[in-house]
C-alpha positions as a printed NumPy array, in Angstrom:
array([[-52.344, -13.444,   8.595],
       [-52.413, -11.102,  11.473],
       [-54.579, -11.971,  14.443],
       [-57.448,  -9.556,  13.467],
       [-57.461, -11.496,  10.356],
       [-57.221, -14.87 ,  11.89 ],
       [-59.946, -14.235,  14.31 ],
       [-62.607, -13.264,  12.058],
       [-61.248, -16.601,   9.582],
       [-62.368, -18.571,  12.805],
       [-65.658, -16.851,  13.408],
       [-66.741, -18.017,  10.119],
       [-65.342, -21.846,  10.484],
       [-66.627, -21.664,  13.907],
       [-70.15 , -20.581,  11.872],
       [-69.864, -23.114,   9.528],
       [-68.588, -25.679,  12.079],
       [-71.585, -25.162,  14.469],
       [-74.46 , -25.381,  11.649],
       [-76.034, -22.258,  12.588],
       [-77.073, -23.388,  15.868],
       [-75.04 , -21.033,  17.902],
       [-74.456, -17.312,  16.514],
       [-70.725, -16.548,  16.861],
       [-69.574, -12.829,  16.871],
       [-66.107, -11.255,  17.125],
       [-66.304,  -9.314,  20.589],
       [-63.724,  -6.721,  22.266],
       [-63.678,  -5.991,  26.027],
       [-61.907,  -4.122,  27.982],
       [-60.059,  -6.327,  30.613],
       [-58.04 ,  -5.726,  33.808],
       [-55.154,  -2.655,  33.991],
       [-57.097,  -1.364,  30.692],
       [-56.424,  -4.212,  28.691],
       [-58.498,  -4.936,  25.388],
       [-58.897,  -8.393,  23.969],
       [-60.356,  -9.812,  21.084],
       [-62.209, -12.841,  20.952],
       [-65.665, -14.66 ,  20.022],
       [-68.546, -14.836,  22.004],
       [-70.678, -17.683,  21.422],
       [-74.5  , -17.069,  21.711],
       [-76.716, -19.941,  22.303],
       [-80.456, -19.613,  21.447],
       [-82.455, -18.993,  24.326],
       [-79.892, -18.94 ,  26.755],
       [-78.707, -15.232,  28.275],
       [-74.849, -16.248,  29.345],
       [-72.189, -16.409,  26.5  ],
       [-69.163, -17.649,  26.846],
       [-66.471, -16.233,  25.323],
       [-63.273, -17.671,  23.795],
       [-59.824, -15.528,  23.419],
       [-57.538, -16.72 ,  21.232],
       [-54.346, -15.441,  21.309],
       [-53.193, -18.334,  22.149],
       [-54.423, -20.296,  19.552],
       [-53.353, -17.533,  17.258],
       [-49.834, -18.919,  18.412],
       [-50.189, -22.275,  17.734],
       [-51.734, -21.225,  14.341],
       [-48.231, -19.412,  13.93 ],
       [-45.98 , -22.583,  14.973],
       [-48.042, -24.364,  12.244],
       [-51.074, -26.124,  13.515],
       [-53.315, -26.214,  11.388],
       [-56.82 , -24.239,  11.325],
       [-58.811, -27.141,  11.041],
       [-57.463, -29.003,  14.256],
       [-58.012, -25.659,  15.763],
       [-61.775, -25.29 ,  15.08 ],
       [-61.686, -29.018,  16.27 ],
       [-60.164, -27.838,  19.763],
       [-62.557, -24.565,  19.824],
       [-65.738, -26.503,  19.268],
       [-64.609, -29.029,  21.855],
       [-63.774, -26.564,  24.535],
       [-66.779, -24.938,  24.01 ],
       [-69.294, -27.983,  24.972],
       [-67.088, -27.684,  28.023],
       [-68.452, -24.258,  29.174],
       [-71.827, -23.849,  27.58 ],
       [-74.088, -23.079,  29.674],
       [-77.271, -24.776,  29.824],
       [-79.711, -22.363,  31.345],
       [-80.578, -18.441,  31.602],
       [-79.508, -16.546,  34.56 ],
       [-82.214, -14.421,  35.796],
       [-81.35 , -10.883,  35.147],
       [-84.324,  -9.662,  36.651],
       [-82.375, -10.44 ,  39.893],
       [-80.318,  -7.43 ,  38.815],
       [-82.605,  -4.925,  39.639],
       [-82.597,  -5.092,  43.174],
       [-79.805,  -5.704,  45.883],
       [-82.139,  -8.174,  47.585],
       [-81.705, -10.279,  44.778],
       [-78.167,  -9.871,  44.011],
       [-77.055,  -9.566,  47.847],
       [-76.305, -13.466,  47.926],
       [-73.867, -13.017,  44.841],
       [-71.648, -10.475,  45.667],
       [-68.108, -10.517,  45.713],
       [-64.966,  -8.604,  45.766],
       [-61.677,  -8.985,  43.559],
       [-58.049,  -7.233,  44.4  ],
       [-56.759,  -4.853,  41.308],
       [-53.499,  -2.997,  40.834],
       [-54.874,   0.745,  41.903],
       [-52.734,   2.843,  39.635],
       [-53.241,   0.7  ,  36.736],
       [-56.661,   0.537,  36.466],
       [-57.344,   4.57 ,  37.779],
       [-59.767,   5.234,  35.091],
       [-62.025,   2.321,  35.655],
       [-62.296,   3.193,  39.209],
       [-63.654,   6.506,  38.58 ],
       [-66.952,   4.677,  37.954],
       [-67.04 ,   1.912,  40.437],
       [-67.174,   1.784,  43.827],
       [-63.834,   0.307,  45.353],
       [-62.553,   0.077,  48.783],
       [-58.759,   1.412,  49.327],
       [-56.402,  -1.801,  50.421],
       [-52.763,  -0.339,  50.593],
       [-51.922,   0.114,  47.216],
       [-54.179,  -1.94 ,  45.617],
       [-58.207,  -1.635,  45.459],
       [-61.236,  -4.268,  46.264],
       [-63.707,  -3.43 ,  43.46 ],
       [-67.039,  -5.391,  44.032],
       [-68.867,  -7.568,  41.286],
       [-71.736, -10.283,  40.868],
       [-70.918, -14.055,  40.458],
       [-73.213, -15.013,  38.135],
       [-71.906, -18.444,  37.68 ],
       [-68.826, -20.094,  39.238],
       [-67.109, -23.423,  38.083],
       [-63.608, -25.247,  37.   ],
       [-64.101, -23.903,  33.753],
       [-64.443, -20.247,  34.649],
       [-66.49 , -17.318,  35.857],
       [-69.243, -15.37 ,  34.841],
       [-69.362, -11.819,  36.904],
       [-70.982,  -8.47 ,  36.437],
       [-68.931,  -5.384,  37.687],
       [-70.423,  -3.3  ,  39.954],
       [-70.53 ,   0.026,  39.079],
       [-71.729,   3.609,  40.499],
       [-74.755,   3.503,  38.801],
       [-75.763,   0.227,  40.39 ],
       [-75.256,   1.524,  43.782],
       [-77.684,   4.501,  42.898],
       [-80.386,   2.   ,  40.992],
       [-79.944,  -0.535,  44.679],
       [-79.7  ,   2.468,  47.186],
       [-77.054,   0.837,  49.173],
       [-73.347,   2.362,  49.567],
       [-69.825,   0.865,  49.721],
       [-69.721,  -0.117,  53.245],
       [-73.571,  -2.322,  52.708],
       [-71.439,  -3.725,  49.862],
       [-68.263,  -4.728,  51.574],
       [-70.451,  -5.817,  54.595],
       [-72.212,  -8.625,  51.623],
       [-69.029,  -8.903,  50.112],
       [-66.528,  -9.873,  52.763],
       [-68.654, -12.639,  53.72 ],
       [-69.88 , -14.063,  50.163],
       [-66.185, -13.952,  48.619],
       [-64.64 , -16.523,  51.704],
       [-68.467, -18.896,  51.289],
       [-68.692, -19.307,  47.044],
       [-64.851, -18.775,  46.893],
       [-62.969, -20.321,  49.591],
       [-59.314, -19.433,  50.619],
       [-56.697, -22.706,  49.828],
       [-53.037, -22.317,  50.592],
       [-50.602, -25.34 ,  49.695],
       [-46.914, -25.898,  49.668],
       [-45.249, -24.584,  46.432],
       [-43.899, -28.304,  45.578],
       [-47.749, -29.919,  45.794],
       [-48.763, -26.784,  44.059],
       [-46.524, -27.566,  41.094],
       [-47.854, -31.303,  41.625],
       [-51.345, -30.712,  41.728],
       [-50.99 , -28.503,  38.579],
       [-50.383, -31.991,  36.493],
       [-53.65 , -33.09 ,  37.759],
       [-52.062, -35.87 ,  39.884],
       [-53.111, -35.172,  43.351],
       [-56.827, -36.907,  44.437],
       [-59.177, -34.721,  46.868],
       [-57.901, -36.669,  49.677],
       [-54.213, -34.913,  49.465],
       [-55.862, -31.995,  48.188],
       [-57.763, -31.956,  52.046],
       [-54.462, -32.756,  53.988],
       [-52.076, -30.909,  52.227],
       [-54.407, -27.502,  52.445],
       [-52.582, -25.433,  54.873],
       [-55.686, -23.899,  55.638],
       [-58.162, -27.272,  56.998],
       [-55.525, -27.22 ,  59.83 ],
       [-56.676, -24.334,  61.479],
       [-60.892, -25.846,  60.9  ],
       [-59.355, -29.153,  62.981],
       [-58.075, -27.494,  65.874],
       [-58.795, -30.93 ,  68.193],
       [-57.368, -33.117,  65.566],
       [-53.402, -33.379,  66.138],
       [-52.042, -32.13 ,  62.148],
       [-48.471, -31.638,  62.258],
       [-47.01 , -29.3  ,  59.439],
       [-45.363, -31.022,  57.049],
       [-41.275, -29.944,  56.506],
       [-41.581, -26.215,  55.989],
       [-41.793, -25.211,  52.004],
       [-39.719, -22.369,  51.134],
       [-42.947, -20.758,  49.81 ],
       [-46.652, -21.551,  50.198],
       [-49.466, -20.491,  47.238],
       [-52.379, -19.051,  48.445],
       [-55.455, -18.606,  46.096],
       [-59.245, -19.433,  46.491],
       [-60.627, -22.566,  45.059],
       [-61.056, -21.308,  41.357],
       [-57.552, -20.296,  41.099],
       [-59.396, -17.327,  39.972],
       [-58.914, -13.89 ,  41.127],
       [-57.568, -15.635,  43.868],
       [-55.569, -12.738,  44.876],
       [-58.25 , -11.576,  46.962],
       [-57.814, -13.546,  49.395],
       [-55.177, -11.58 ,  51.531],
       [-58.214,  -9.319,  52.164],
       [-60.018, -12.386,  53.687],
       [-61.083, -12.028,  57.074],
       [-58.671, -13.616,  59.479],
       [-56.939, -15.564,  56.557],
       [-53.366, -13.865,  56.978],
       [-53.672, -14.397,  60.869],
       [-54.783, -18.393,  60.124],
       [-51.854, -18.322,  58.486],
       [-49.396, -16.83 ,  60.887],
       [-51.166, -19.294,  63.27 ],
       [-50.088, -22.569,  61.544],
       [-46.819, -21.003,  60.147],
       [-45.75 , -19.922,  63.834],
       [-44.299, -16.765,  62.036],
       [-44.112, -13.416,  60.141],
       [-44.372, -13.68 ,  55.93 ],
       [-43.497, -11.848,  52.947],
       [-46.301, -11.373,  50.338],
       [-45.613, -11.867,  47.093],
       [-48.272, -10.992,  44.335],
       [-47.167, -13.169,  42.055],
       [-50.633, -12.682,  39.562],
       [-54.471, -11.263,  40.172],
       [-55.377, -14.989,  40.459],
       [-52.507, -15.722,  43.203],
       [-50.02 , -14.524,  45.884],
       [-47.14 , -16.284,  47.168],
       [-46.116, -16.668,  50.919],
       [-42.815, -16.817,  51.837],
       [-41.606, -17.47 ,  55.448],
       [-39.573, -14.626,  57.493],
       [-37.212, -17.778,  58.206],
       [-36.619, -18.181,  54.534],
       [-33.896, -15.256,  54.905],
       [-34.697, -13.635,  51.568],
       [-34.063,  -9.772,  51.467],
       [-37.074,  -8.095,  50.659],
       [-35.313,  -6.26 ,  47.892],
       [-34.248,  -9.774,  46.563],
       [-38.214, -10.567,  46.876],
       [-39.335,  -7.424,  45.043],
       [-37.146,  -7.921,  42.143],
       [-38.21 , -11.636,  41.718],
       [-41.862,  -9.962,  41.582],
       [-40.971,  -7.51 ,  38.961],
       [-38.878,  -9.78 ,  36.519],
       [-41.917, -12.427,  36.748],
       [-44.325,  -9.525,  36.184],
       [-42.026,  -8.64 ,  33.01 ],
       [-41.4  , -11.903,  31.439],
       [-44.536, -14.56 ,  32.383],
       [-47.399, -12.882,  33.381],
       [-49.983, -11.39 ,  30.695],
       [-50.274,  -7.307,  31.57 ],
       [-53.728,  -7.786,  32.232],
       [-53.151, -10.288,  35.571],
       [-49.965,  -8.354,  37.115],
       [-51.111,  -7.337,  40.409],
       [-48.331,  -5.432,  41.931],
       [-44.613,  -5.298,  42.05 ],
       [-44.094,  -4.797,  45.389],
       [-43.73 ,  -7.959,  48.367],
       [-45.567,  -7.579,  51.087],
       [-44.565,  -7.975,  54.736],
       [-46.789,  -9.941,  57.501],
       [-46.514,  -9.061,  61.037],
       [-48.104, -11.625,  62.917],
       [-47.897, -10.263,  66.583],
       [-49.536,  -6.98 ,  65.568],
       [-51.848,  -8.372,  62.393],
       [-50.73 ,  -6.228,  60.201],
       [-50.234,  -6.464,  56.197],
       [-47.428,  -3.666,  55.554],
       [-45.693,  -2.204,  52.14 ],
       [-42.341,  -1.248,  53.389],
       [-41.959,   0.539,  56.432],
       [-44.046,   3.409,  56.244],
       [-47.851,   1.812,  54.934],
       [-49.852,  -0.947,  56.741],
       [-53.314,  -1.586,  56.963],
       [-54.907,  -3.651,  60.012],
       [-56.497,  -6.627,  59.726],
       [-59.559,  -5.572,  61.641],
       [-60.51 ,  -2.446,  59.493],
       [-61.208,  -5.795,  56.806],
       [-62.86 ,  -7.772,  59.449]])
């Protein structure tokens, strides 16, 4: 069974599974760097946002041997975990007044995704692009956007600059900027941390508690910034004043390393790691763990504190304040 094959099988156990009461159709998208993927959407009767489920990798699990029916089981189960219970009101779309509240802005590889930016309205960051979108919903489980496109900028009468003006401010309130030692990072990922070391071991809270006396823990090699989603996180190197928070509580320059869409990594001056060393680590992650459609960049980035500047190599920089 190939995985066309094996997704529509599932649409119809999912149909049968379900009783009727949700309509479940195969769906293809295109996805970051001009990705496609196949999955089901899962319509709910009266409600206007469907979730919907890839399943490559259950297509692999189906291929180690497990079998369909403790699949469905799993599929049905994770999707009472992101149903959604109400409507979102599109008639908000219409207007920028009502979407102006919602808007955000995600970081995309610029040469990969060339053709989708013919249509959208993007803002150049080095060699990468801020492309704007509406959060339509937001949680643990996942998010809901709309892309913004051209033809929403004509039906709103508003251009880039209104939208990066909304954008830059929305993106740091409904997704905040976290950055946390690589070694809690890897800790917190087995769900053992409680929101009390979450709090403390956020580099960023020290630089919100400037009169409380927060010593930085021993130095981590490297640091993972990402905003609270772990979504797109990415982004957040085109916060404004996050790099220079940063630099403040670090006491030093830092390399860049986009390690995903959803993440960078920071990585201390002091470390002593040759930026070539840096930009090959990027690439061979890039080519053996992370799905095409999250790869960011290959190239580390370089953080000058003293002059606030976010540079490829020598010859490219971009200062913070044009993003401020």
């Amino acid at each position: 069974m190939n995985y066309t094959e094996f997704v529509n099988a599932v649409k119809e156990k999912l149909t049968q599974e379900l009783n009727g009461g949700v309509r479940v159709n195969v769906y293809t998208t295109k996805k970051n760097n001009a990705t496609e993927r196949t999955g089901l959407i899962l319509e709910t009767p009266g409600v206007n946002i469907s979730p919907t489920i890839y399943l490559e990798e259950f297509f692999e699990l189906y291929e180690k041997g497990k079998q369909m029916d403790w699949i469905i089981e799993d599929l049905v189960e994770l999707y009472e975990e992101i149903r959604q219970e109400k409507s979102w009101d599109y008639e908000r779309m219409l207007s920028f007044e009502g979407v102006k509240d919602r808007i955000i802005f995600r970081l995309i590889n610029t040469e990969k995704n060339k053709e989708l930016l013919l249509d959208v309205p993007h803002k150049k960051f080095l060699d990468l692009s801020l492309v704007f979108a509406v959060l339509v919903e937001a949680d643990n489980d996942g998010t809901a956007v709309m892309l913004i496109k051209d033809l929403h900028m004509r039906q709103w009468k508003v251009t880039k600059e209104q939208l990066w003006n909304v954008a830059k401010e929305n993106t740091k309130r409904l997704l905040p900027a976290e950055c946390f030692g690589m070694n809690f990072a890897v800790y917190e990922l087995l769900s053992r941390s409680t929101p009390g070391e979450h709090d403390r071991e956020n580099l960023l809270r020290r630089t919100w508690h400037i009169h409380e006396e927060l010593e930085l823990p021993e130095k981590d090699k490297m640091y993972v910034l990402s905003n609270k989603l772990k979504n797109y996180g990415a982004a957040c190197i085109a916060y404004p004043y996050i790099l220079d928070m940063l630099s403040g509580v670090l006491k030093e320059n830092f390399y860049v390393l986009p390690s995903s869409v959803h993440e960078v990594i920071i990585v201390p001056e002091s470390s002593q790691i040759r930026q070539s060393e840096l930009e090959r680590m990027v690439r061979e992650i890039n080519e053996t763990q992370v799905p095409e459609e999250e790869i960011l960049s290959n190239h580390a980035y370089f953080y000058y504190a003293q002059e606030g500047k976010l540079q490829l190599g020598k010859e490219m920089c971009i200062d913070r304040e044009e993003n401020e």
